[in-house]
Amino acid sequence: MEGGVVEADISAFRECLSLSWKNPYVLRLAFSAGIGGLLFGYDTGVISGALLYIRDDFKAVDRKTWLQEAIVSMALAGAIIGASVGGWVNDRFGRKKAILIADTLFFIGSVIMAAATNPSILIVGRVFVGLGVGMASMASPLYISEASPARVRGALVSLNGFLITGGQFLSYLINLAFTKTPGTWRWMLGVAAVPALIQIILMIMLPESPRWLFRKGRQEEGEAILRKIYPPDEVEAEINALKESVEFEIKEAEASDKFSIIKLLKTETVRRGLYAGMGLQIFQQFVGINTVMYYSPTIVQLAGFASNRTALLLSLITSGLNAFGSILSIYFIDKTGRKKLLLFSLSGVVVSLVVLTVAFHETTTHSPMVSSIETSHFNNTCPDYSTALNPGDWDCMKCLKASPDCGFCASLTDKILPGACLISNDTTKEQCQKEERLWYTRGCPSKTGWVAIVGLGLYIIFFSPGMGTVPWVVNSEIYPLRYRGICGGMASTSNWVSNLIVAQSFLSLTQAIGTSWTFMLFIFITAAAIVFVIIFVPETKGLPIEEVEKMLEKRSINFKFWQTSSNSGEQVLNQKT
């Protein structure tokens, strides 16, 4: 029915599961393309643990916050370029070739990083990896979306989101596995070449997206693939619908002037799609997810856990919850709808950020005092403490903020007792730990550190099922066929630019205004995201891709997002343009 919505309830999730024996070919396409999401997730997670050991090997990295941020964010700079050209590559050469190019870049970058002899070479490798991740971030969900039956499209694209979080979880496992191995971070970063190589082999054996083939006039190839994807009683209707859609797009292209960004933005349906798609991608980053994923072990240390291994182990819990949340998304996205899931997710994120804000406020305002007796015991006093006019007022936090050359040695039995403010180097660290004490350089001992871990866990549980996957699903289905590649590239680029801004500024913000105020800033941004979703994001649940454009032609805002209907026109409140 024209303008109608295919109802997507719990049976859609069951149907997705039943594909394993009814039509394993569809799952094979989705899993093979989804390895791009695994690479995306692995790179996101692995650097957080590797950075702890890179700081140990390269002292310049340990002492310079901007260099730590550069190692993390240069991959994002590469991803911006990869996503920018990814739209053109997808439309010109196809989704399959775009994924293969992304894998090749990722493989090269992983090898360079593993062999890096200084921070500069490491950063070059990060740029190559970023190029691959940026291209794959839009090519993989686009390929899955265009090779999936409409009824289970949301669940299968969410599978890509699950593989992203699965890659993050895998990266923490790999990080833990290599903590005792010589060349720790080299193994952590180099292992990423393996899944890239596996995807290259798998994608060579798979076909191109049927929708792209139809657009390029290779109709017979496209039909052959659709006959493998859809049941016999549905395939002819799908072929005819796709033919009509492509013919319309081609006629429109021939009748129109040469393509340009200005013309694209003047097209009302495309512009409305971009408002929703790009906005979701921007807010996905600015609510702070990748501060958690890139700097999770560092955040754990800021909460009062000194050991690198302990920080990685606790971060493993958050990444495991992230993967679990993605499984929930596969179940709920075609049952509840995109918009409702987004709003539930963002509301939970606000609560989680409040918990984190309170926890870090308590940690910073109740850090243990510096004892002059304990400090003199070590004969290695921090120079800033020695020359301070009021050393009696110094606590752990003031010691660490005084200079990157200062560290805090705390009691093991009761870590909130007064400790020593000492010079931060390997000799002092070993001396402190030999006396069975705890050595802190990132955060201070705290009795409320566990509250921050709870906050991180809640954040991930709420973020992952909604804001973690829905923006990618919406962007894979909201644009007209002719503009899908270029619009997807623009949305992915906006995601990576936002990601870069957040990753490059997080550590600096925590130093400038404090960790608690940084998380409070994310609270205000998340509140703005809730308003944005209510106003600008349409519900695309169950809509065939060809129907999405018709829906966008209507000027509509659905404030009653909790209501569902079998007709898209009944789901919205029509407003005057």
PDB file of C-alpha atoms in Angstrom, residues 60 65 81 90 112 240 272 302 391 393 454 457 470 486 495 542:
ATOM      1  CA  ALA A  60      57.284  12.409  25.449  1.00  0.00           C
ATOM      2  CA  THR A  65      48.630  15.562  26.908  1.00  0.00           C
ATOM      3  CA  ILE A  81      38.923  12.062   4.818  1.00  0.00           C
ATOM      4  CA  ASN A  90      30.543   4.046  -3.047  1.00  0.00           C
ATOM      5  CA  ILE A 112      52.864   0.579  10.252  1.00  0.00           C
ATOM      6  CA  ASN A 240       9.383  -4.218  -9.882  1.00  0.00           C
ATOM      7  CA  ARG A 272      15.260  17.025   5.554  1.00  0.00           C
ATOM      8  CA  LEU A 302      40.941   9.262  37.158  1.00  0.00           C
ATOM      9  CA  PRO A 391      52.481  22.820  51.580  1.00  0.00           C
ATOM     10  CA  ASP A 393      47.144  22.763  52.161  1.00  0.00           C
ATOM     11  CA  VAL A 454      28.664   2.237  37.965  1.00  0.00           C
ATOM     12  CA  GLY A 457      28.281   0.992  33.087  1.00  0.00           C
ATOM     13  CA  VAL A 470      20.093   3.918  15.466  1.00  0.00           C
ATOM     14  CA  ILE A 486      27.012  11.151  -1.181  1.00  0.00           C
ATOM     15  CA  ASN A 495      30.294  11.946  12.680  1.00  0.00           C
ATOM     16  CA  GLY A 542       9.264  -0.848   8.621  1.00  0.00           C
TER      17      GLY A 542
END
